[in-house]
Tab-separated table of C-alpha atoms in Angstrom:
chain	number	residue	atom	x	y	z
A	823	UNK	CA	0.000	0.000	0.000
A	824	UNK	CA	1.233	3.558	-1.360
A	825	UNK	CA	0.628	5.103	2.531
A	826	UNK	CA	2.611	2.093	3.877
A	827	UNK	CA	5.607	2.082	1.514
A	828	UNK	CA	5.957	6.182	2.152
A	829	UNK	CA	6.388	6.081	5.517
A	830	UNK	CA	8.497	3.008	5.917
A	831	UNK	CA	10.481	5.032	3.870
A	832	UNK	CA	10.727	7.794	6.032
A	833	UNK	CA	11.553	5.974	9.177
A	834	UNK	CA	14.067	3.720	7.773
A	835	UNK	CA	16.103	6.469	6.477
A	836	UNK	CA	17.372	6.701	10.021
A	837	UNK	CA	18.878	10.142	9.423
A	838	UNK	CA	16.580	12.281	11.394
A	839	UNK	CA	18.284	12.156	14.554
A	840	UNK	CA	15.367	13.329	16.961
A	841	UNK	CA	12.164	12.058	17.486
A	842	UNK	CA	10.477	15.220	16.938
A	843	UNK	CA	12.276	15.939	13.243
A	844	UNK	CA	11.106	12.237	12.651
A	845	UNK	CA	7.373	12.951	13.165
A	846	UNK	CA	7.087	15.964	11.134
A	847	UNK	CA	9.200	13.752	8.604
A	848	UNK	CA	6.581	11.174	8.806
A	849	UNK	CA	3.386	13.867	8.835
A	850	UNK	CA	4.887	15.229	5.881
A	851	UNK	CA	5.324	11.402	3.806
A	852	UNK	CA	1.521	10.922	4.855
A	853	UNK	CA	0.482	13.677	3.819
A	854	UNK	CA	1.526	13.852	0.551
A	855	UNK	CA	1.383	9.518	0.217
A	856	UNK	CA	-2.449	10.553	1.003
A	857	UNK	CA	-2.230	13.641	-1.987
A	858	UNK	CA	-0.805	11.130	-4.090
A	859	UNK	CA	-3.779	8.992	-3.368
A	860	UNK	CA	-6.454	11.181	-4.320
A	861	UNK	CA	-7.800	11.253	-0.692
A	862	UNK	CA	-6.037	14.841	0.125
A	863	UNK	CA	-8.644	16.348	-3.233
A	864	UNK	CA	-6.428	18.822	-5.331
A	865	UNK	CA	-2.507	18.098	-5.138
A	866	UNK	CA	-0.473	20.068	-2.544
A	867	UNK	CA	2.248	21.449	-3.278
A	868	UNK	CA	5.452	20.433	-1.911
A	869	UNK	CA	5.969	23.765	0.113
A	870	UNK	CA	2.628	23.615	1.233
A	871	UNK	CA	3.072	19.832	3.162
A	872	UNK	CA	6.141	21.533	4.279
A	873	UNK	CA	4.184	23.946	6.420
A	874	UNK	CA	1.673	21.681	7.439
A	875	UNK	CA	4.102	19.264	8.825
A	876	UNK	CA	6.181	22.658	10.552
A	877	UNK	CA	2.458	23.405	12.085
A	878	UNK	CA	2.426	19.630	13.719
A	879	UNK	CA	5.202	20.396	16.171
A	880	UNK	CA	4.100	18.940	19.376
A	881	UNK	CA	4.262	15.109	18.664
A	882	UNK	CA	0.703	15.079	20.535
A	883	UNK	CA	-1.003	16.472	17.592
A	884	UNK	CA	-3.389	14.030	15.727
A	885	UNK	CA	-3.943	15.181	12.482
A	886	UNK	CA	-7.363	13.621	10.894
A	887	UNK	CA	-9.048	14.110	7.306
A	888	UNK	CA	-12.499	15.122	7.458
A	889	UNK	CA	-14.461	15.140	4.157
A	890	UNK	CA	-17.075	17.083	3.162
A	891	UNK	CA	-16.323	20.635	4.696
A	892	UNK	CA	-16.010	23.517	1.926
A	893	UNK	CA	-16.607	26.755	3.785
A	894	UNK	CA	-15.588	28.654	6.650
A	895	UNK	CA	-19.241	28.559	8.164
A	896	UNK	CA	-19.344	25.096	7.631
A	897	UNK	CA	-16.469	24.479	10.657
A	898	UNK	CA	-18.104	25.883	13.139
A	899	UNK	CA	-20.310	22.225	14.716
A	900	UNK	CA	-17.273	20.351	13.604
A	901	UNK	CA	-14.594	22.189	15.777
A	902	UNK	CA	-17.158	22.662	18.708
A	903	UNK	CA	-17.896	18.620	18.295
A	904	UNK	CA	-14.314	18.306	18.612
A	905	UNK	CA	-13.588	20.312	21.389
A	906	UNK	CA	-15.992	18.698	23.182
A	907	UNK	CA	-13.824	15.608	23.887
A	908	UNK	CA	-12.375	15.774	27.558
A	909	UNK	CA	-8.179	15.642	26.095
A	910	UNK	CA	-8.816	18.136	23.532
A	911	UNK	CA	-7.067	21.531	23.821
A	912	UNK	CA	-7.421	23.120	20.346
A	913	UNK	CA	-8.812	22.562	17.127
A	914	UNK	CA	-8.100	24.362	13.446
A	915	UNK	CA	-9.059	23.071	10.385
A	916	UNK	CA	-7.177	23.301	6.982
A	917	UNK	CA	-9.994	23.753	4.292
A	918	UNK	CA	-7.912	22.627	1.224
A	919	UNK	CA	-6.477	20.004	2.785
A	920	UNK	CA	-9.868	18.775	4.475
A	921	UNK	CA	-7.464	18.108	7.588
A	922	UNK	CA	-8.335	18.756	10.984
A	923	UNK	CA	-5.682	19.882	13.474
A	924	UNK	CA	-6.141	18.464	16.946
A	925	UNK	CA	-3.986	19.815	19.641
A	926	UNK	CA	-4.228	17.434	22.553
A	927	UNK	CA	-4.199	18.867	26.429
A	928	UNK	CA	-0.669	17.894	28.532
A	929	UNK	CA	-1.083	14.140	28.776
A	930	UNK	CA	-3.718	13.266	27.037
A	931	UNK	CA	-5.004	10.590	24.382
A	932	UNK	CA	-8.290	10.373	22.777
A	933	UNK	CA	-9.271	6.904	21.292
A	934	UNK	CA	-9.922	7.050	17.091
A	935	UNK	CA	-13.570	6.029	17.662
A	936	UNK	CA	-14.608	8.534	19.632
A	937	UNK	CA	-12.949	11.257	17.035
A	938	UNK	CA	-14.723	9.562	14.449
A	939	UNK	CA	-17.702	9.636	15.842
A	940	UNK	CA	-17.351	13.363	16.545
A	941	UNK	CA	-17.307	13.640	12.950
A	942	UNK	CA	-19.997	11.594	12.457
A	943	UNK	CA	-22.222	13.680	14.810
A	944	UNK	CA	-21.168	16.860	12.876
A	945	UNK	CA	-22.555	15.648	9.690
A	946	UNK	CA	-18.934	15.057	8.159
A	947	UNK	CA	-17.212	12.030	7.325
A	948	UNK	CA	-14.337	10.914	9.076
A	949	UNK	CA	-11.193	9.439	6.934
A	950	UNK	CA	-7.335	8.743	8.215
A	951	UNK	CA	-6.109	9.574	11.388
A	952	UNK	CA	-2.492	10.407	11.380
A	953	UNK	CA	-0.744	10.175	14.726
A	954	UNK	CA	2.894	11.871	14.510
A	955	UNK	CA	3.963	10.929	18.111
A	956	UNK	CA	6.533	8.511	17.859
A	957	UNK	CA	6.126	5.968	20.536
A	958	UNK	CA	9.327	4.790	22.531
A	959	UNK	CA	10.541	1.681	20.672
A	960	UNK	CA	8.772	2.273	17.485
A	961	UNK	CA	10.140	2.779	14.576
A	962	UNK	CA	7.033	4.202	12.022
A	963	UNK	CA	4.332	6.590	13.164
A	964	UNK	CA	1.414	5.013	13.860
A	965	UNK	CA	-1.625	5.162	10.622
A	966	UNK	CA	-4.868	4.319	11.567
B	1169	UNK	CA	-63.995	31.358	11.303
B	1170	UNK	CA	-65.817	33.233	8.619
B	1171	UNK	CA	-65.429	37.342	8.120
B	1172	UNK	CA	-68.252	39.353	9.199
B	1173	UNK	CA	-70.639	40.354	5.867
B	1174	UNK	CA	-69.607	44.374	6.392
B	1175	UNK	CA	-65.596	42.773	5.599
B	1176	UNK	CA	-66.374	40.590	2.960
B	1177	UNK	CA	-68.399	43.302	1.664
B	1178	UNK	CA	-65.203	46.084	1.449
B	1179	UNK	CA	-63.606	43.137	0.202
B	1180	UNK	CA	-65.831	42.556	-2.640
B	1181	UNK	CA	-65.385	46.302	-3.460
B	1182	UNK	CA	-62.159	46.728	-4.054
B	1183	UNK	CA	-61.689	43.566	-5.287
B	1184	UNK	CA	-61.282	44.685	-9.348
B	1185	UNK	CA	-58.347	47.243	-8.338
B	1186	UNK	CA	-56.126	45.322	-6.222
B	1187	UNK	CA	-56.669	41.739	-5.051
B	1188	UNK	CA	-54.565	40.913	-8.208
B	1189	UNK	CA	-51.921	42.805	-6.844
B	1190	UNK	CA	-52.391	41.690	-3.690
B	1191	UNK	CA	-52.659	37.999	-4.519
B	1192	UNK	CA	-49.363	38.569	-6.815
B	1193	UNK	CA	-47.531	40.113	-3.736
B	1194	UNK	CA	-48.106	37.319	-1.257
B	1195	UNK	CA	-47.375	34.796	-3.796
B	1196	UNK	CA	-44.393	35.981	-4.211
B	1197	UNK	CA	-44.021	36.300	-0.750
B	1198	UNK	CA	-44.125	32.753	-0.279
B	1199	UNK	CA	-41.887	31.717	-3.078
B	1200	UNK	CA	-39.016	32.584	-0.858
B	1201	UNK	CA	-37.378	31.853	2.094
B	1202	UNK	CA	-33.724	31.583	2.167
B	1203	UNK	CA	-31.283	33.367	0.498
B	1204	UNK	CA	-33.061	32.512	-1.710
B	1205	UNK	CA	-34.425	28.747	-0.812
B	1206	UNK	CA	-33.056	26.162	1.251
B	1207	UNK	CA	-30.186	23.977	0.783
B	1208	UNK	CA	-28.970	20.715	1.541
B	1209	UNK	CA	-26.117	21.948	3.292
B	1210	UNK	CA	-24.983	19.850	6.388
B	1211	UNK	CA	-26.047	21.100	9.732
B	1212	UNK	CA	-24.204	19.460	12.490
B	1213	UNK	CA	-25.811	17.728	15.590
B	1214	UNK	CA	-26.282	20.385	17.942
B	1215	UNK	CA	-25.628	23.560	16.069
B	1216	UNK	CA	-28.324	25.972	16.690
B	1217	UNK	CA	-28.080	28.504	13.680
B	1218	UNK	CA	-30.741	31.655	13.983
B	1219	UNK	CA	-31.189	33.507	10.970
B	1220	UNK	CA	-32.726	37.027	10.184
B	1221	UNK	CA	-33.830	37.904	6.877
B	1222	UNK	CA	-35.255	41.525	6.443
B	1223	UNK	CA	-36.791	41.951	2.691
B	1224	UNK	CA	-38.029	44.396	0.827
B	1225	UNK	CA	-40.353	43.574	-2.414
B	1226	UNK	CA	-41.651	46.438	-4.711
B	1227	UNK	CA	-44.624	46.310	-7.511
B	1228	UNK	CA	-45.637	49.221	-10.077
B	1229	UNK	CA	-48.561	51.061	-8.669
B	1230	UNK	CA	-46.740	52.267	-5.073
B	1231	UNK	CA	-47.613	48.240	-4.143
B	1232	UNK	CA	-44.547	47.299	-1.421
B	1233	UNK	CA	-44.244	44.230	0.574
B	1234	UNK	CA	-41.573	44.878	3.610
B	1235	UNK	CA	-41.163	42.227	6.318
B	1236	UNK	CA	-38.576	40.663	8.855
B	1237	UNK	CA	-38.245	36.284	8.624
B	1238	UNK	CA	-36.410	35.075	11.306
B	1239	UNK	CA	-35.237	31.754	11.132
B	1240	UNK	CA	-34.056	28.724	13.577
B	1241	UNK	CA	-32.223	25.618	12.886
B	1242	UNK	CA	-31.600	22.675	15.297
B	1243	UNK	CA	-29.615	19.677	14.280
B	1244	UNK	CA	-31.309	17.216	15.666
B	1245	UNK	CA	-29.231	14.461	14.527
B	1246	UNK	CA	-26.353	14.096	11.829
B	1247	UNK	CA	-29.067	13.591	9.399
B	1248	UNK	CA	-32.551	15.413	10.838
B	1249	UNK	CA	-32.796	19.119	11.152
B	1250	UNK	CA	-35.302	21.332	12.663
B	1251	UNK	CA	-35.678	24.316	11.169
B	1252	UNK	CA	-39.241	26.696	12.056
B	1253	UNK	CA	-39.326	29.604	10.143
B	1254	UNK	CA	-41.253	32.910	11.286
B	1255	UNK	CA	-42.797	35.831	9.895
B	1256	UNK	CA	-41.861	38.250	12.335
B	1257	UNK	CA	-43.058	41.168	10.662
B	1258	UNK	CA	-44.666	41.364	7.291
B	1259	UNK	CA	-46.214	45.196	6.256
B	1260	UNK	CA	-48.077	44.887	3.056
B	1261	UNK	CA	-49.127	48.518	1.051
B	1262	UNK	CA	-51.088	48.996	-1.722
B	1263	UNK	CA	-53.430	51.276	-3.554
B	1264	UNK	CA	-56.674	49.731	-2.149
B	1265	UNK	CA	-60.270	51.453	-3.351
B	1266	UNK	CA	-63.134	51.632	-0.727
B	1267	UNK	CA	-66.770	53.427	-1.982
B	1268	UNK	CA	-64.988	54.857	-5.297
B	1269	UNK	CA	-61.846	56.433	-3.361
B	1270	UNK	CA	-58.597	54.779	-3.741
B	1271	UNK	CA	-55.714	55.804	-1.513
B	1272	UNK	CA	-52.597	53.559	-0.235
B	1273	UNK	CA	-53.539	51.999	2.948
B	1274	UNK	CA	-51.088	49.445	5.090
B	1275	UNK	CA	-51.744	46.184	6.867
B	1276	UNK	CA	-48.614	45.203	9.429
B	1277	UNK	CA	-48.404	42.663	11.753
B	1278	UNK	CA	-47.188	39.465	12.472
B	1279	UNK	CA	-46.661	36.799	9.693
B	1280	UNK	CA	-47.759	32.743	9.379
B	1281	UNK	CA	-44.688	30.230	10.931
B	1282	UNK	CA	-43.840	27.333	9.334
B	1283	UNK	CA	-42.277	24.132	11.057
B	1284	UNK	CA	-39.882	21.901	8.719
B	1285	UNK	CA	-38.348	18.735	9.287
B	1286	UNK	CA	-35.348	18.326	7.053
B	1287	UNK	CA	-33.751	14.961	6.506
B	1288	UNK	CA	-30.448	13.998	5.210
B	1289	UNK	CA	-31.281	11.165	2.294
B	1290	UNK	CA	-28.319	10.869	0.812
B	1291	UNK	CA	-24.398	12.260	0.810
B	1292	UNK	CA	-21.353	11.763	-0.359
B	1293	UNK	CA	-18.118	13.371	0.986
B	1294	UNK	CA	-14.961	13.839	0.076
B	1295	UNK	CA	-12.005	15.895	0.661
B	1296	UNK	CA	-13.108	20.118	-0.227
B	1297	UNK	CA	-16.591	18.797	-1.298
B	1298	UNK	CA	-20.048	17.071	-0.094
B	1299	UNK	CA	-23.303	16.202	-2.438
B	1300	UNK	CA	-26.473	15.857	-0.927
B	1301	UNK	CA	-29.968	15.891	-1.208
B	1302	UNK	CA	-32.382	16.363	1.391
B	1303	UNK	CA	-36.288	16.053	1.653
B	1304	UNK	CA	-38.191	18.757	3.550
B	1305	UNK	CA	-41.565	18.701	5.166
B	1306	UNK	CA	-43.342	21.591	6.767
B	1307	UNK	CA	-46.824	22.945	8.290
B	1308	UNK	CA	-47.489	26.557	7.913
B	1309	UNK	CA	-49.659	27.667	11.236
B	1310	UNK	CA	-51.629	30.336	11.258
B	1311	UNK	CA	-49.701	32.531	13.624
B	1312	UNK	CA	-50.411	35.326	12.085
B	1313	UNK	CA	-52.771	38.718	11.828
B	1314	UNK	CA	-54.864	37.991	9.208
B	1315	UNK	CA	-57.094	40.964	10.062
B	1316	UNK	CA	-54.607	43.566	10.616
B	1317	UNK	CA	-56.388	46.425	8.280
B	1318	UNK	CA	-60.180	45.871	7.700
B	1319	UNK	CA	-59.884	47.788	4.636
B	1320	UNK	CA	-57.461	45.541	3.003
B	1321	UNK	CA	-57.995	42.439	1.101
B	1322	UNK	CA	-57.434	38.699	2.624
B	1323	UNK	CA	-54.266	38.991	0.163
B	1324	UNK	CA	-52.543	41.901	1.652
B	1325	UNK	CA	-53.153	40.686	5.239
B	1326	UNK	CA	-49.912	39.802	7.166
B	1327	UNK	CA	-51.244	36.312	7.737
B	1328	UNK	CA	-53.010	34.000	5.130
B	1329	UNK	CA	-55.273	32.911	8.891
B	1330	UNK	CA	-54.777	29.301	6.979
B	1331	UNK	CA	-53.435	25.910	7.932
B	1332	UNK	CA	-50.741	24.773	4.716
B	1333	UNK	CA	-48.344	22.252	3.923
B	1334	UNK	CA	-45.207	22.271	2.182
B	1335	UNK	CA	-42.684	19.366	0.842
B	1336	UNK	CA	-39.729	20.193	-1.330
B	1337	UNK	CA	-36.431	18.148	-1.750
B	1338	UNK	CA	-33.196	20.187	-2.503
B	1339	UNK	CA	-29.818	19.453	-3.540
B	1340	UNK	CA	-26.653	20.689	-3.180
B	1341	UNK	CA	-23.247	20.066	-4.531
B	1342	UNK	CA	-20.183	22.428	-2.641
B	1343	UNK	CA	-16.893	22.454	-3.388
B	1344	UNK	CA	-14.309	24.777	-2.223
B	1345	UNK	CA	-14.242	27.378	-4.832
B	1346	UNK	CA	-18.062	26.838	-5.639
B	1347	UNK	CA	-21.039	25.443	-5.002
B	1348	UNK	CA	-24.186	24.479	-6.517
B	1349	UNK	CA	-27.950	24.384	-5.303
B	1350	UNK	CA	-31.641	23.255	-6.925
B	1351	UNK	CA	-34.802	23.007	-4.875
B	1352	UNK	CA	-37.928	21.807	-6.520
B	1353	UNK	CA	-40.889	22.315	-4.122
B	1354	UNK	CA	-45.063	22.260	-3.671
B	1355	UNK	CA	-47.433	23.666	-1.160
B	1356	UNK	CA	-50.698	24.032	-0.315
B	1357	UNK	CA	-53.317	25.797	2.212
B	1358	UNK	CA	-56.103	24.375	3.308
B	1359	UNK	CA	-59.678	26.922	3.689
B	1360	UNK	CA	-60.067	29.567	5.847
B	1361	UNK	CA	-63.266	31.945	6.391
B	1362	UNK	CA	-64.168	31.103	2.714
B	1363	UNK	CA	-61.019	31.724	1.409
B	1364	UNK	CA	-57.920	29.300	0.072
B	1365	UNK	CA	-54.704	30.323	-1.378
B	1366	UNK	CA	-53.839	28.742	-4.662
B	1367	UNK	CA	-51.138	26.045	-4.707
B	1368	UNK	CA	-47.974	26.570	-5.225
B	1369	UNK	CA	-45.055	24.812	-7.417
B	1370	UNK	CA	-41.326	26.361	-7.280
B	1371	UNK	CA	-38.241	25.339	-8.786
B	1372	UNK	CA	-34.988	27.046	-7.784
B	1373	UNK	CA	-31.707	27.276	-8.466
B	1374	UNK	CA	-28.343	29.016	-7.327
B	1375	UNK	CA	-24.080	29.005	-7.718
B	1376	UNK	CA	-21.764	30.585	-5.809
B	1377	UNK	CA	-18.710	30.997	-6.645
B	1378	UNK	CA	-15.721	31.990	-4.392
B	1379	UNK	CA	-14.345	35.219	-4.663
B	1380	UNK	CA	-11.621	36.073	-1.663
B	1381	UNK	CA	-9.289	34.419	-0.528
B	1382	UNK	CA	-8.149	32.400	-3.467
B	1383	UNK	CA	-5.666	30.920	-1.540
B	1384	UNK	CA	-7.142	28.557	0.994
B	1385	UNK	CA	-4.000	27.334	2.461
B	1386	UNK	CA	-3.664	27.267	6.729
B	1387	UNK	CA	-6.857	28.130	8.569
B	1388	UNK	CA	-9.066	29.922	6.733
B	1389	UNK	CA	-11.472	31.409	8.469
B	1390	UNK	CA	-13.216	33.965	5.824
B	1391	UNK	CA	-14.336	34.004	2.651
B	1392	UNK	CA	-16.488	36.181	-0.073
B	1393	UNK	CA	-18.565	34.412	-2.283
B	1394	UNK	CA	-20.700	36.188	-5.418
B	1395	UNK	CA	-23.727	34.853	-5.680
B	1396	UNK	CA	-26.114	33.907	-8.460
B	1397	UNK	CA	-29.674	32.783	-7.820
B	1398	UNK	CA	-32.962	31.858	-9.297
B	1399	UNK	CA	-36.559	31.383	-8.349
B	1400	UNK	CA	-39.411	30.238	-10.487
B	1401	UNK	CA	-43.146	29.995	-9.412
B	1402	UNK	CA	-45.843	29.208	-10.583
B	1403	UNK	CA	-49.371	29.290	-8.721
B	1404	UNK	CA	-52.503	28.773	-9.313
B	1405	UNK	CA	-55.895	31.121	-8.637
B	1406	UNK	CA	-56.998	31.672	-5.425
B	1407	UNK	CA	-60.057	30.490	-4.686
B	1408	UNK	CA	-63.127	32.793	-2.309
B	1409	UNK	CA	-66.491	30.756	-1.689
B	1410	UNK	CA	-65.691	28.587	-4.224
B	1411	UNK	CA	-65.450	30.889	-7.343
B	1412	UNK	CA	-61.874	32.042	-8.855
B	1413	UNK	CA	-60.616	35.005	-7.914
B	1414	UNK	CA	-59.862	36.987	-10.835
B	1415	UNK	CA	-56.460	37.763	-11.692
B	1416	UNK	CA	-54.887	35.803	-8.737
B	1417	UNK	CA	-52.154	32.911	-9.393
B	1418	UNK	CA	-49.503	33.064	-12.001
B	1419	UNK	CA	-45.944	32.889	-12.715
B	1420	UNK	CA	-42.335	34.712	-11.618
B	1421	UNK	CA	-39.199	33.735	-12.354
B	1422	UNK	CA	-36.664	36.230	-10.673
B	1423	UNK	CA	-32.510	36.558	-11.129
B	1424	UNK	CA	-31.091	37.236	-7.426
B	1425	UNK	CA	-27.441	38.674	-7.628
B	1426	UNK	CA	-25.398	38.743	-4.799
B	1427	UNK	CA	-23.145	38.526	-2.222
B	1428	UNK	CA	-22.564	36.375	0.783
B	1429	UNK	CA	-19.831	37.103	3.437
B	1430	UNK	CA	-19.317	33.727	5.822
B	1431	UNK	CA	-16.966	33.099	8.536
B	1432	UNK	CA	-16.944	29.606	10.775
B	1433	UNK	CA	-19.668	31.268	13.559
B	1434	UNK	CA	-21.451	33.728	11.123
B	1435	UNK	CA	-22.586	35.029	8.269
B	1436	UNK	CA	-23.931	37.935	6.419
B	1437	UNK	CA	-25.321	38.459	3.068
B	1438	UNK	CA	-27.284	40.401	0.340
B	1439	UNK	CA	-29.313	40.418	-2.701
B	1440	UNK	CA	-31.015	41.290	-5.343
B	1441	UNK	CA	-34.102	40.129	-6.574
B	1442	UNK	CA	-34.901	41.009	-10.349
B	1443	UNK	CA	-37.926	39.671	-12.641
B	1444	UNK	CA	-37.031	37.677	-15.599
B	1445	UNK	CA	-40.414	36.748	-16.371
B	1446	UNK	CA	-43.642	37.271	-14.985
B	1447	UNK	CA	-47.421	36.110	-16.204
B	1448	UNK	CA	-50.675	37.728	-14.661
B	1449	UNK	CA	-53.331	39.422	-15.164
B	1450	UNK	CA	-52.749	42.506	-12.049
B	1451	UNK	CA	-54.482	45.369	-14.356
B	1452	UNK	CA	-51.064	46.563	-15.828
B	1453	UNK	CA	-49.186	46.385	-12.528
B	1454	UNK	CA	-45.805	44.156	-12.442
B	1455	UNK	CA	-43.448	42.924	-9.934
B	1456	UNK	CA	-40.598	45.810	-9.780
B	1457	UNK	CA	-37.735	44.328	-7.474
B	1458	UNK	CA	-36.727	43.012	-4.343
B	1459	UNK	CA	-33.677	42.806	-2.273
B	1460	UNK	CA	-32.692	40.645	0.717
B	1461	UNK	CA	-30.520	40.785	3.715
B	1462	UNK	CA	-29.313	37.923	4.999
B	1463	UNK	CA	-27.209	37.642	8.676
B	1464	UNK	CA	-26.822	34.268	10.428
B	1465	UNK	CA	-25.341	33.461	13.871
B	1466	UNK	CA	-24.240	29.344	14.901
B	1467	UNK	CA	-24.805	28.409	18.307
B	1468	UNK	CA	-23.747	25.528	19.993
B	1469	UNK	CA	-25.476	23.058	22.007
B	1470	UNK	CA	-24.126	19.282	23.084
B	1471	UNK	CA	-27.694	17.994	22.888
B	1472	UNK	CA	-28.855	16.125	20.134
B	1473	UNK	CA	-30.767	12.884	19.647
């Protein structure tokens, strides 16, 4: 699988030496393994990944593609269904990109049903969840 | 409840100067109620969105219909909405004739409500874009004055003082940089006091297309659409104690320009509403133009079925 190959890629090129360079390393293969697939809409340009992955910089950050939002007033129920979940500090979406941003509170870890089902409830539908945080011991970031 | 003989009397009177009119003005009254009709568009479970929607509609003849529809939305579910839709204010003027003398006389007061049920029936997402189509069903109650000015015809009243019904289904197909809408729609009124609005079929359609930001990179939270809208209906004569009312029913198809300013917790937006084509028989006068304001608020709530 296209995703798979990308970011086995990425973390067996062992030269990022810290975990946190390896994560937005690994954010930035997924996304564009998911642009390559169609499933990120119009293609982003290289630059652009490049500042997505700079924006995931604390390895809590779950990044998750939510389809079906095109306008500005259309974020509003999905970030408030969001922040509704106990461990969730901050949301922002990405429009183009139809990624959500999910900033996690000190500590905290939020199972991928219940963020799907957030999404769900807001009348979107949930697709990948991209965890950057590289566990101790692990070599690839963790796709689900 | 029937009207007293002296009212359906002046009614009767000035019947052959402005009933038309009237008629014309209330049907097109009801032909809208969005900017400019409602969408498919996804509300999430929980969102309260209240909407306000001052218009202003003109005819030839110093005929004006002004009035003030505020709007409430409830997501129910992922896939039901609640939406009830109310006619806060509705001030209706037109040349009316009473014992030979015509002068312009006013009726104001509150307007009819109607309660929809909207139901998600089928989507499909992707990344930057959604289809759907969605079935409504309402009930117009008669909330509202439908005696405000004595003088005035049943027509011009601010309330029709008549149960109704409405079903539509609407589509819509958004992207980022546009988005695409068509509503085809029927309703109906039952009798009141001798009186029944004629039924109504609409079609409508609108695009949007995205003006500012072009550039939707990071986390956009603005953006300027223009707008292009249209509204077609056609309805049929009115009926009083069973016989036609003359000149009543017809057809309008407007052209609504505009503009539509949204961020993620509001909106606000603007149009105009032009005639393309119009058919009746309202002694020589015509529909003129329109315009409509638009500004919408989201709330949030975390109950939902």
């Amino acid at each position: 699988m296209e995703v798979d190959h990308s970011m086995r890629r990425t973390a067996n090129a062992g030269s990022l030496a810290s975990g946190r360079r390896t994560a937005r390393a690994a954010v930035l293969a997924m996304v564009m393994a998911l642009s390559a697939a169609g499933l990120a809409g119009a293609p982003a340009a290289h630059a652009d990944v490049e500042a997505m992955a700079a924006q995931a910089a604390p390895d809590d950050d779950i990044l998750m593609i939510v389809k079906g939002v095109t306008y500005p007033f259309s974020k509003f129920g999905l970030i408030r269904r969001l922040k509704q979940i106990p461990s969730v500090e901050a949301v922002w979406f990405d429009l183009q990109h139809g990624m959500a941003h999910i900033r996690l509170k000190p500590g905290g870890d939020v199972p991928d049903a219940e963020l799907r089902r957030a999404i769900v409830n807001a009348a979107y539908t949930p697709g990948e969840i991209f965890r950057p945080k590289v566990q101790a011991g692990q070599s690839a970031p963790v796709l689900r | 409840m029937r009207p007293p003989h002296g009212c359906r009397g002046r009614i009767r009177a000035c019947l052959p100067v402005c009933l038309v009119l009237l008629a014309w003005v209330l049907g097109a009254e009801r032909a809208r109620a969005q900017l400019t009709f409602p969408s498919a568009s996804p509300v999430s479970a929980g969102n309260v969105v209240v909407r306000l929607e001052p218009e202003i509609t003109t005819f030839s003849g110093n005929a004006s219909s002004a009035g003030l529809l505020a709007v409430g939305l409830y997501g129910a579910s992922p896939d039901w909405t609640v939406i009830v839709q109310d006619h806060t204010l509705v001030s209706n003027t037109a040349p009316v004739t009473v014992g030979g003398h015509t002068a312009n006389r006013t009726a104001t007061g509150l307007g009819d409500t109607l309660m929809e049920l909207r139901y998600t029936l089928y989507s499909v997402d992707d990344v930057g874009s959604t289809f759907r189509i969605a079935p409504y069903f309402g009930i117009f109650a008669p909330t509202g004055t439908d005696n405000a000015n004595p003088a005035m015809p049943r027509g011009l009243q601010p309330g029709t003082g008549a149960w109704g019904q409405r079903e539509a289904i609407s589509a819509t197909w958004s992207k980022l940089f546009w988005n695409a809408e068509a509503q085809v729609g029927y309703e109906n009124y039952a009798q009141s006091a001798g009186y029944t609005f004629g039924d109504s079929f609409y079609a409508d359609a609108g695009f949007h297309y995205l003006l500012w930001p072009r550039n939707l990179e990071g986390d956009v939270n603005a953006e300027v659409f223009a707008s292009l809208e249209t509204n077609y209906t056609a309805t049929n004569k009115d009926r009083m104690i069973g016989a036609t009312v003359p000149g009543s029913g017809g057809q309008l198809w407007t052209a609504d320009p505009g503009i539509i300013y949204t961020t993620p917790r509001y909106s606000v937006d603007a149009t105009a509403l032009l005639p393309v084509y119009q058919h009746i028989s309202a002694g020589g006068r015509r529909y003129a133009w329109g315009v409509l304001g638009l500004f919408r608020y989201a709330f949030f709530t975390e109950h939902h079925w």
